[in-house]
Amino acid sequence: SALQKFADFNLVCASVSETPADPFNGIAFDANTKVPTPIALADITIEDLVDLKNDIDQKYRSEAIYLANEKVRDKFGLLADAKGGHIFSQFINSGTFNPLGKEFVVNDQIPSTFTAGLANKLLNGTGDIVMAVVPKAIYAGFEPLRIATSEHLKFDYDQFAIRCVSRMGVKVVSTTGTSGYVASALELTN
């Protein structure tokens, strides 16, 4: 549905630094999300996933998942060792991918158009992101969808109006200053 696509994009990628500004910051831009130094997508290694996971505080690490778009997931899934053998043979054989025992969730609404620095999303760049997150430590709030109709609005044009209203927001609840990081977002430049 359109609402689901809107939520999948904004809960991860919304940015109040965007022009025009979004109403809230998604997980990637939340002040409590750790943002390591960006790397090139072409240079990723399995160690990058290890480091991303290890950015999560140890008490939450067992519940962390990876989150990215399909392009990034496929790039990690096709990593090869020094002899050219695929590290994740189960990915080649079945498409399943649980690196380091962590679920890798694909969100097809995460764009490949981030600008450098994760300072804002400005969807005219060529960058990607991969995240390690602890879902239970990130709060997403939704107001139920309200639908109203009117046969009086635009009556003189013989039109019927439908209005749909909902609200949402997301907050990463912890950082090193509190209980430790529960989200880390790594920019992958192209």
JSON list of N, CA, C and O in Angstrom, two decimals, residues 38-88:
[
{"chain": "A", "resi": 38, "resn": "PRO", "atom": "N", "xyz": [32.34, 6.82, 6.37]},
{"chain": "A", "resi": 38, "resn": "PRO", "atom": "CA", "xyz": [31.85, 6.17, 5.14]},
{"chain": "A", "resi": 38, "resn": "PRO", "atom": "C", "xyz": [32.94, 5.37, 4.42]},
{"chain": "A", "resi": 38, "resn": "PRO", "atom": "O", "xyz": [34.13, 5.69, 4.54]},
{"chain": "A", "resi": 39, "resn": "ILE", "atom": "N", "xyz": [32.52, 4.37, 3.69]},
{"chain": "A", "resi": 39, "resn": "ILE", "atom": "CA", "xyz": [33.42, 3.58, 2.84]},
{"chain": "A", "resi": 39, "resn": "ILE", "atom": "C", "xyz": [32.78, 3.43, 1.47]},
{"chain": "A", "resi": 39, "resn": "ILE", "atom": "O", "xyz": [31.58, 3.66, 1.31]},
{"chain": "A", "resi": 40, "resn": "ALA", "atom": "N", "xyz": [33.58, 3.01, 0.51]},
{"chain": "A", "resi": 40, "resn": "ALA", "atom": "CA", "xyz": [33.04, 2.79, -0.84]},
{"chain": "A", "resi": 40, "resn": "ALA", "atom": "C", "xyz": [32.33, 1.45, -0.90]},
{"chain": "A", "resi": 40, "resn": "ALA", "atom": "O", "xyz": [32.81, 0.46, -0.34]},
{"chain": "A", "resi": 41, "resn": "LEU", "atom": "N", "xyz": [31.20, 1.41, -1.58]},
{"chain": "A", "resi": 41, "resn": "LEU", "atom": "CA", "xyz": [30.46, 0.17, -1.74]},
{"chain": "A", "resi": 41, "resn": "LEU", "atom": "C", "xyz": [31.32, -0.90, -2.40]},
{"chain": "A", "resi": 41, "resn": "LEU", "atom": "O", "xyz": [31.25, -2.07, -2.05]},
{"chain": "A", "resi": 42, "resn": "ALA", "atom": "N", "xyz": [32.17, -0.51, -3.33]},
{"chain": "A", "resi": 42, "resn": "ALA", "atom": "CA", "xyz": [33.03, -1.46, -4.03]},
{"chain": "A", "resi": 42, "resn": "ALA", "atom": "C", "xyz": [34.09, -2.07, -3.12]},
{"chain": "A", "resi": 42, "resn": "ALA", "atom": "O", "xyz": [34.66, -3.12, -3.44]},
{"chain": "A", "resi": 43, "resn": "ASP", "atom": "N", "xyz": [34.36, -1.44, -1.97]},
{"chain": "A", "resi": 43, "resn": "ASP", "atom": "CA", "xyz": [35.42, -1.90, -1.07]},
{"chain": "A", "resi": 43, "resn": "ASP", "atom": "C", "xyz": [34.92, -2.62, 0.18]},
{"chain": "A", "resi": 43, "resn": "ASP", "atom": "O", "xyz": [35.69, -2.86, 1.10]},
{"chain": "A", "resi": 44, "resn": "ILE", "atom": "N", "xyz": [33.63, -2.96, 0.24]},
{"chain": "A", "resi": 44, "resn": "ILE", "atom": "CA", "xyz": [33.10, -3.57, 1.46]},
{"chain": "A", "resi": 44, "resn": "ILE", "atom": "C", "xyz": [33.72, -4.95, 1.69]},
{"chain": "A", "resi": 44, "resn": "ILE", "atom": "O", "xyz": [34.11, -5.64, 0.75]},
{"chain": "A", "resi": 45, "resn": "THR", "atom": "N", "xyz": [33.78, -5.31, 2.96]},
{"chain": "A", "resi": 45, "resn": "THR", "atom": "CA", "xyz": [34.26, -6.63, 3.38]},
{"chain": "A", "resi": 45, "resn": "THR", "atom": "C", "xyz": [33.35, -7.14, 4.48]},
{"chain": "A", "resi": 45, "resn": "THR", "atom": "O", "xyz": [32.53, -6.40, 5.03]},
{"chain": "A", "resi": 46, "resn": "ILE", "atom": "N", "xyz": [33.53, -8.40, 4.84]},
{"chain": "A", "resi": 46, "resn": "ILE", "atom": "CA", "xyz": [32.75, -8.97, 5.95]},
{"chain": "A", "resi": 46, "resn": "ILE", "atom": "C", "xyz": [33.06, -8.23, 7.25]},
{"chain": "A", "resi": 46, "resn": "ILE", "atom": "O", "xyz": [32.21, -8.11, 8.13]},
{"chain": "A", "resi": 47, "resn": "GLU", "atom": "N", "xyz": [34.28, -7.72, 7.37]},
{"chain": "A", "resi": 47, "resn": "GLU", "atom": "CA", "xyz": [34.66, -6.98, 8.57]},
{"chain": "A", "resi": 47, "resn": "GLU", "atom": "C", "xyz": [33.80, -5.74, 8.77]},
{"chain": "A", "resi": 47, "resn": "GLU", "atom": "O", "xyz": [33.57, -5.31, 9.90]},
{"chain": "A", "resi": 48, "resn": "ASP", "atom": "N", "xyz": [33.30, -5.16, 7.68]},
{"chain": "A", "resi": 48, "resn": "ASP", "atom": "CA", "xyz": [32.43, -3.99, 7.81]},
{"chain": "A", "resi": 48, "resn": "ASP", "atom": "C", "xyz": [31.12, -4.35, 8.51]},
{"chain": "A", "resi": 48, "resn": "ASP", "atom": "O", "xyz": [30.60, -3.58, 9.31]},
{"chain": "A", "resi": 49, "resn": "LEU", "atom": "N", "xyz": [30.59, -5.54, 8.22]},
{"chain": "A", "resi": 49, "resn": "LEU", "atom": "CA", "xyz": [29.40, -6.00, 8.93]},
{"chain": "A", "resi": 49, "resn": "LEU", "atom": "C", "xyz": [29.71, -6.29, 10.40]},
{"chain": "A", "resi": 49, "resn": "LEU", "atom": "O", "xyz": [28.90, -6.00, 11.28]},
{"chain": "A", "resi": 50, "resn": "VAL", "atom": "N", "xyz": [30.89, -6.86, 10.64]},
{"chain": "A", "resi": 50, "resn": "VAL", "atom": "CA", "xyz": [31.30, -7.13, 12.03]},
{"chain": "A", "resi": 50, "resn": "VAL", "atom": "C", "xyz": [31.40, -5.81, 12.79]},
{"chain": "A", "resi": 50, "resn": "VAL", "atom": "O", "xyz": [30.88, -5.69, 13.90]},
{"chain": "A", "resi": 51, "resn": "ASP", "atom": "N", "xyz": [32.07, -4.82, 12.21]},
{"chain": "A", "resi": 51, "resn": "ASP", "atom": "CA", "xyz": [32.22, -3.52, 12.87]},
{"chain": "A", "resi": 51, "resn": "ASP", "atom": "C", "xyz": [30.87, -2.86, 13.11]},
{"chain": "A", "resi": 51, "resn": "ASP", "atom": "O", "xyz": [30.64, -2.28, 14.18]},
{"chain": "A", "resi": 52, "resn": "LEU", "atom": "N", "xyz": [29.99, -2.95, 12.14]},
{"chain": "A", "resi": 52, "resn": "LEU", "atom": "CA", "xyz": [28.66, -2.35, 12.28]},
{"chain": "A", "resi": 52, "resn": "LEU", "atom": "C", "xyz": [27.89, -3.00, 13.43]},
{"chain": "A", "resi": 52, "resn": "LEU", "atom": "O", "xyz": [27.30, -2.31, 14.26]},
{"chain": "A", "resi": 53, "resn": "LYS", "atom": "N", "xyz": [27.96, -4.32, 13.49]},
{"chain": "A", "resi": 53, "resn": "LYS", "atom": "CA", "xyz": [27.31, -5.05, 14.60]},
{"chain": "A", "resi": 53, "resn": "LYS", "atom": "C", "xyz": [27.95, -4.67, 15.93]},
{"chain": "A", "resi": 53, "resn": "LYS", "atom": "O", "xyz": [27.25, -4.46, 16.92]},
{"chain": "A", "resi": 54, "resn": "ASN", "atom": "N", "xyz": [29.27, -4.55, 15.94]},
{"chain": "A", "resi": 54, "resn": "ASN", "atom": "CA", "xyz": [29.97, -4.24, 17.19]},
{"chain": "A", "resi": 54, "resn": "ASN", "atom": "C", "xyz": [29.80, -2.80, 17.64]},
{"chain": "A", "resi": 54, "resn": "ASN", "atom": "O", "xyz": [30.15, -2.46, 18.77]},
{"chain": "A", "resi": 55, "resn": "ASP", "atom": "N", "xyz": [29.27, -1.93, 16.78]},
{"chain": "A", "resi": 55, "resn": "ASP", "atom": "CA", "xyz": [28.90, -0.58, 17.21]},
{"chain": "A", "resi": 55, "resn": "ASP", "atom": "C", "xyz": [27.73, -0.61, 18.18]},
{"chain": "A", "resi": 55, "resn": "ASP", "atom": "O", "xyz": [27.56, 0.30, 18.98]},
{"chain": "A", "resi": 56, "resn": "ILE", "atom": "N", "xyz": [26.92, -1.67, 18.09]},
{"chain": "A", "resi": 56, "resn": "ILE", "atom": "CA", "xyz": [25.78, -1.83, 19.00]},
{"chain": "A", "resi": 56, "resn": "ILE", "atom": "C", "xyz": [26.32, -2.24, 20.37]},
{"chain": "A", "resi": 56, "resn": "ILE", "atom": "O", "xyz": [27.21, -3.07, 20.48]},
{"chain": "A", "resi": 57, "resn": "ASP", "atom": "N", "xyz": [25.76, -1.66, 21.40]},
{"chain": "A", "resi": 57, "resn": "ASP", "atom": "CA", "xyz": [26.19, -1.99, 22.76]},
{"chain": "A", "resi": 57, "resn": "ASP", "atom": "C", "xyz": [26.04, -3.49, 22.99]},
{"chain": "A", "resi": 57, "resn": "ASP", "atom": "O", "xyz": [25.08, -4.11, 22.55]},
{"chain": "A", "resi": 58, "resn": "GLN", "atom": "N", "xyz": [26.99, -4.06, 23.69]},
{"chain": "A", "resi": 58, "resn": "GLN", "atom": "CA", "xyz": [27.05, -5.52, 23.89]},
{"chain": "A", "resi": 58, "resn": "GLN", "atom": "C", "xyz": [25.78, -6.10, 24.48]},
{"chain": "A", "resi": 58, "resn": "GLN", "atom": "O", "xyz": [25.37, -7.20, 24.12]},
{"chain": "A", "resi": 59, "resn": "LYS", "atom": "N", "xyz": [25.11, -5.38, 25.36]},
{"chain": "A", "resi": 59, "resn": "LYS", "atom": "CA", "xyz": [23.91, -5.95, 25.99]},
{"chain": "A", "resi": 59, "resn": "LYS", "atom": "C", "xyz": [22.73, -6.08, 25.03]},
{"chain": "A", "resi": 59, "resn": "LYS", "atom": "O", "xyz": [21.79, -6.78, 25.29]},
{"chain": "A", "resi": 60, "resn": "TYR", "atom": "N", "xyz": [22.80, -5.37, 23.86]},
{"chain": "A", "resi": 60, "resn": "TYR", "atom": "CA", "xyz": [21.73, -5.45, 22.87]},
{"chain": "A", "resi": 60, "resn": "TYR", "atom": "C", "xyz": [22.14, -6.19, 21.60]},
{"chain": "A", "resi": 60, "resn": "TYR", "atom": "O", "xyz": [21.31, -6.49, 20.75]},
{"chain": "A", "resi": 61, "resn": "ARG", "atom": "N", "xyz": [23.42, -6.44, 21.45]},
{"chain": "A", "resi": 61, "resn": "ARG", "atom": "CA", "xyz": [23.98, -6.96, 20.19]},
{"chain": "A", "resi": 61, "resn": "ARG", "atom": "C", "xyz": [23.33, -8.25, 19.72]},
{"chain": "A", "resi": 61, "resn": "ARG", "atom": "O", "xyz": [23.17, -8.46, 18.52]},
{"chain": "A", "resi": 62, "resn": "SER", "atom": "N", "xyz": [22.94, -9.12, 20.62]},
{"chain": "A", "resi": 62, "resn": "SER", "atom": "CA", "xyz": [22.36, -10.41, 20.22]},
{"chain": "A", "resi": 62, "resn": "SER", "atom": "C", "xyz": [21.02, -10.22, 19.49]},
{"chain": "A", "resi": 62, "resn": "SER", "atom": "O", "xyz": [20.58, -11.09, 18.76]},
{"chain": "A", "resi": 63, "resn": "GLU", "atom": "N", "xyz": [20.38, -9.07, 19.68]},
{"chain": "A", "resi": 63, "resn": "GLU", "atom": "CA", "xyz": [19.07, -8.82, 19.07]},
{"chain": "A", "resi": 63, "resn": "GLU", "atom": "C", "xyz": [19.16, -7.93, 17.83]},
{"chain": "A", "resi": 63, "resn": "GLU", "atom": "O", "xyz": [18.13, -7.58, 17.24]},
{"chain": "A", "resi": 64, "resn": "ALA", "atom": "N", "xyz": [20.37, -7.57, 17.42]},
{"chain": "A", "resi": 64, "resn": "ALA", "atom": "CA", "xyz": [20.55, -6.68, 16.27]},
{"chain": "A", "resi": 64, "resn": "ALA", "atom": "C", "xyz": [20.24, -7.39, 14.96]},
{"chain": "A", "resi": 64, "resn": "ALA", "atom": "O", "xyz": [20.39, -8.61, 14.84]},
{"chain": "A", "resi": 65, "resn": "ILE", "atom": "N", "xyz": [19.78, -6.62, 13.99]},
{"chain": "A", "resi": 65, "resn": "ILE", "atom": "CA", "xyz": [19.57, -7.08, 12.62]},
{"chain": "A", "resi": 65, "resn": "ILE", "atom": "C", "xyz": [20.28, -6.10, 11.69]},
{"chain": "A", "resi": 65, "resn": "ILE", "atom": "O", "xyz": [20.63, -4.98, 12.09]},
{"chain": "A", "resi": 66, "resn": "TYR", "atom": "N", "xyz": [20.50, -6.53, 10.46]},
{"chain": "A", "resi": 66, "resn": "TYR", "atom": "CA", "xyz": [21.02, -5.62, 9.43]},
{"chain": "A", "resi": 66, "resn": "TYR", "atom": "C", "xyz": [19.85, -5.16, 8.59]},
{"chain": "A", "resi": 66, "resn": "TYR", "atom": "O", "xyz": [18.88, -5.89, 8.38]},
{"chain": "A", "resi": 67, "resn": "LEU", "atom": "N", "xyz": [19.96, -3.94, 8.06]},
{"chain": "A", "resi": 67, "resn": "LEU", "atom": "CA", "xyz": [18.89, -3.35, 7.28]},
{"chain": "A", "resi": 67, "resn": "LEU", "atom": "C", "xyz": [19.50, -2.56, 6.13]},
{"chain": "A", "resi": 67, "resn": "LEU", "atom": "O", "xyz": [20.39, -1.73, 6.35]},
{"chain": "A", "resi": 68, "resn": "ALA", "atom": "N", "xyz": [19.06, -2.84, 4.90]},
{"chain": "A", "resi": 68, "resn": "ALA", "atom": "CA", "xyz": [19.55, -2.13, 3.72]},
{"chain": "A", "resi": 68, "resn": "ALA", "atom": "C", "xyz": [18.61, -2.41, 2.55]},
{"chain": "A", "resi": 68, "resn": "ALA", "atom": "O", "xyz": [17.67, -3.20, 2.68]},
{"chain": "A", "resi": 69, "resn": "ASN", "atom": "N", "xyz": [18.90, -1.81, 1.42]},
{"chain": "A", "resi": 69, "resn": "ASN", "atom": "CA", "xyz": [18.13, -2.13, 0.22]},
{"chain": "A", "resi": 69, "resn": "ASN", "atom": "C", "xyz": [18.69, -3.40, -0.42]},
{"chain": "A", "resi": 69, "resn": "ASN", "atom": "O", "xyz": [19.72, -3.93, 0.02]},
{"chain": "A", "resi": 70, "resn": "GLU", "atom": "N", "xyz": [18.02, -3.89, -1.44]},
{"chain": "A", "resi": 70, "resn": "GLU", "atom": "CA", "xyz": [18.41, -5.16, -2.06]},
{"chain": "A", "resi": 70, "resn": "GLU", "atom": "C", "xyz": [19.78, -5.08, -2.73]},
{"chain": "A", "resi": 70, "resn": "GLU", "atom": "O", "xyz": [20.56, -6.03, -2.70]},
{"chain": "A", "resi": 71, "resn": "LYS", "atom": "N", "xyz": [20.10, -3.95, -3.31]},
{"chain": "A", "resi": 71, "resn": "LYS", "atom": "CA", "xyz": [21.40, -3.76, -3.96]},
{"chain": "A", "resi": 71, "resn": "LYS", "atom": "C", "xyz": [22.54, -3.98, -2.98]},
{"chain": "A", "resi": 71, "resn": "LYS", "atom": "O", "xyz": [23.50, -4.71, -3.27]},
{"chain": "A", "resi": 72, "resn": "VAL", "atom": "N", "xyz": [22.43, -3.40, -1.80]},
{"chain": "A", "resi": 72, "resn": "VAL", "atom": "CA", "xyz": [23.47, -3.54, -0.77]},
{"chain": "A", "resi": 72, "resn": "VAL", "atom": "C", "xyz": [23.50, -4.96, -0.23]},
{"chain": "A", "resi": 72, "resn": "VAL", "atom": "O", "xyz": [24.57, -5.54, -0.07]},
{"chain": "A", "resi": 73, "resn": "ARG", "atom": "N", "xyz": [22.32, -5.52, 0.04]},
{"chain": "A", "resi": 73, "resn": "ARG", "atom": "CA", "xyz": [22.27, -6.91, 0.53]},
{"chain": "A", "resi": 73, "resn": "ARG", "atom": "C", "xyz": [22.95, -7.85, -0.46]},
{"chain": "A", "resi": 73, "resn": "ARG", "atom": "O", "xyz": [23.75, -8.71, -0.08]},
{"chain": "A", "resi": 74, "resn": "ASP", "atom": "N", "xyz": [22.68, -7.70, -1.75]},
{"chain": "A", "resi": 74, "resn": "ASP", "atom": "CA", "xyz": [23.29, -8.56, -2.76]},
{"chain": "A", "resi": 74, "resn": "ASP", "atom": "C", "xyz": [24.80, -8.38, -2.81]},
{"chain": "A", "resi": 74, "resn": "ASP", "atom": "O", "xyz": [25.54, -9.36, -2.98]},
{"chain": "A", "resi": 75, "resn": "LYS", "atom": "N", "xyz": [25.26, -7.15, -2.66]},
{"chain": "A", "resi": 75, "resn": "LYS", "atom": "CA", "xyz": [26.72, -6.90, -2.68]},
{"chain": "A", "resi": 75, "resn": "LYS", "atom": "C", "xyz": [27.40, -7.62, -1.53]},
{"chain": "A", "resi": 75, "resn": "LYS", "atom": "O", "xyz": [28.45, -8.24, -1.71]},
{"chain": "A", "resi": 76, "resn": "PHE", "atom": "N", "xyz": [26.81, -7.57, -0.34]},
{"chain": "A", "resi": 76, "resn": "PHE", "atom": "CA", "xyz": [27.38, -8.30, 0.80]},
{"chain": "A", "resi": 76, "resn": "PHE", "atom": "C", "xyz": [27.24, -9.80, 0.60]},
{"chain": "A", "resi": 76, "resn": "PHE", "atom": "O", "xyz": [28.16, -10.56, 0.93]},
{"chain": "A", "resi": 77, "resn": "GLY", "atom": "N", "xyz": [26.11, -10.25, 0.08]},
{"chain": "A", "resi": 77, "resn": "GLY", "atom": "CA", "xyz": [25.88, -11.68, -0.12]},
{"chain": "A", "resi": 77, "resn": "GLY", "atom": "C", "xyz": [26.85, -12.31, -1.10]},
{"chain": "A", "resi": 77, "resn": "GLY", "atom": "O", "xyz": [27.11, -13.51, -1.04]},
{"chain": "A", "resi": 78, "resn": "LEU", "atom": "N", "xyz": [27.38, -11.52, -2.03]},
{"chain": "A", "resi": 78, "resn": "LEU", "atom": "CA", "xyz": [28.30, -12.04, -3.04]},
{"chain": "A", "resi": 78, "resn": "LEU", "atom": "C", "xyz": [29.77, -11.84, -2.70]},
{"chain": "A", "resi": 78, "resn": "LEU", "atom": "O", "xyz": [30.64, -12.06, -3.55]},
{"chain": "A", "resi": 79, "resn": "LEU", "atom": "N", "xyz": [30.06, -11.45, -1.45]},
{"chain": "A", "resi": 79, "resn": "LEU", "atom": "CA", "xyz": [31.46, -11.29, -1.05]},
{"chain": "A", "resi": 79, "resn": "LEU", "atom": "C", "xyz": [32.23, -12.59, -1.25]},
{"chain": "A", "resi": 79, "resn": "LEU", "atom": "O", "xyz": [31.72, -13.68, -0.99]},
{"chain": "A", "resi": 80, "resn": "ALA", "atom": "N", "xyz": [33.47, -12.45, -1.68]},
{"chain": "A", "resi": 80, "resn": "ALA", "atom": "CA", "xyz": [34.32, -13.62, -1.92]},
{"chain": "A", "resi": 80, "resn": "ALA", "atom": "C", "xyz": [35.55, -13.56, -1.03]},
{"chain": "A", "resi": 80, "resn": "ALA", "atom": "O", "xyz": [35.98, -12.49, -0.61]},
{"chain": "A", "resi": 81, "resn": "ASP", "atom": "N", "xyz": [36.13, -14.73, -0.76]},
{"chain": "A", "resi": 81, "resn": "ASP", "atom": "CA", "xyz": [37.37, -14.80, 0.02]},
{"chain": "A", "resi": 81, "resn": "ASP", "atom": "C", "xyz": [38.56, -14.53, -0.91]},
{"chain": "A", "resi": 81, "resn": "ASP", "atom": "O", "xyz": [38.40, -14.27, -2.10]},
{"chain": "A", "resi": 82, "resn": "ALA", "atom": "N", "xyz": [39.78, -14.63, -0.38]},
{"chain": "A", "resi": 82, "resn": "ALA", "atom": "CA", "xyz": [41.00, -14.33, -1.14]},
{"chain": "A", "resi": 82, "resn": "ALA", "atom": "C", "xyz": [41.18, -15.25, -2.35]},
{"chain": "A", "resi": 82, "resn": "ALA", "atom": "O", "xyz": [41.82, -14.89, -3.32]},
{"chain": "A", "resi": 83, "resn": "LYS", "atom": "N", "xyz": [40.59, -16.44, -2.30]},
{"chain": "A", "resi": 83, "resn": "LYS", "atom": "CA", "xyz": [40.72, -17.39, -3.42]},
{"chain": "A", "resi": 83, "resn": "LYS", "atom": "C", "xyz": [39.56, -17.30, -4.40]},
{"chain": "A", "resi": 83, "resn": "LYS", "atom": "O", "xyz": [39.47, -18.09, -5.33]},
{"chain": "A", "resi": 84, "resn": "GLY", "atom": "N", "xyz": [38.64, -16.35, -4.18]},
{"chain": "A", "resi": 84, "resn": "GLY", "atom": "CA", "xyz": [37.52, -16.17, -5.08]},
{"chain": "A", "resi": 84, "resn": "GLY", "atom": "C", "xyz": [36.28, -16.97, -4.74]},
{"chain": "A", "resi": 84, "resn": "GLY", "atom": "O", "xyz": [35.28, -16.90, -5.44]},
{"chain": "A", "resi": 85, "resn": "GLY", "atom": "N", "xyz": [36.34, -17.75, -3.66]},
{"chain": "A", "resi": 85, "resn": "GLY", "atom": "CA", "xyz": [35.17, -18.52, -3.23]},
{"chain": "A", "resi": 85, "resn": "GLY", "atom": "C", "xyz": [34.18, -17.63, -2.48]},
{"chain": "A", "resi": 85, "resn": "GLY", "atom": "O", "xyz": [34.58, -16.75, -1.72]},
{"chain": "A", "resi": 86, "resn": "HIS", "atom": "N", "xyz": [32.91, -17.85, -2.70]},
{"chain": "A", "resi": 86, "resn": "HIS", "atom": "CA", "xyz": [31.89, -17.04, -2.02]},
{"chain": "A", "resi": 86, "resn": "HIS", "atom": "C", "xyz": [31.86, -17.35, -0.52]},
{"chain": "A", "resi": 86, "resn": "HIS", "atom": "O", "xyz": [31.82, -18.51, -0.12]},
{"chain": "A", "resi": 87, "resn": "ILE", "atom": "N", "xyz": [31.87, -16.30, 0.27]},
{"chain": "A", "resi": 87, "resn": "ILE", "atom": "CA", "xyz": [31.83, -16.45, 1.73]},
{"chain": "A", "resi": 87, "resn": "ILE", "atom": "C", "xyz": [30.47, -16.98, 2.17]},
{"chain": "A", "resi": 87, "resn": "ILE", "atom": "O", "xyz": [30.39, -17.82, 3.06]},
{"chain": "A", "resi": 88, "resn": "PHE", "atom": "N", "xyz": [29.42, -16.52, 1.52]},
{"chain": "A", "resi": 88, "resn": "PHE", "atom": "CA", "xyz": [28.06, -16.89, 1.90]},
{"chain": "A", "resi": 88, "resn": "PHE", "atom": "C", "xyz": [27.45, -17.79, 0.82]},
{"chain": "A", "resi": 88, "resn": "PHE", "atom": "O", "xyz": [26.60, -17.35, 0.04]}
]
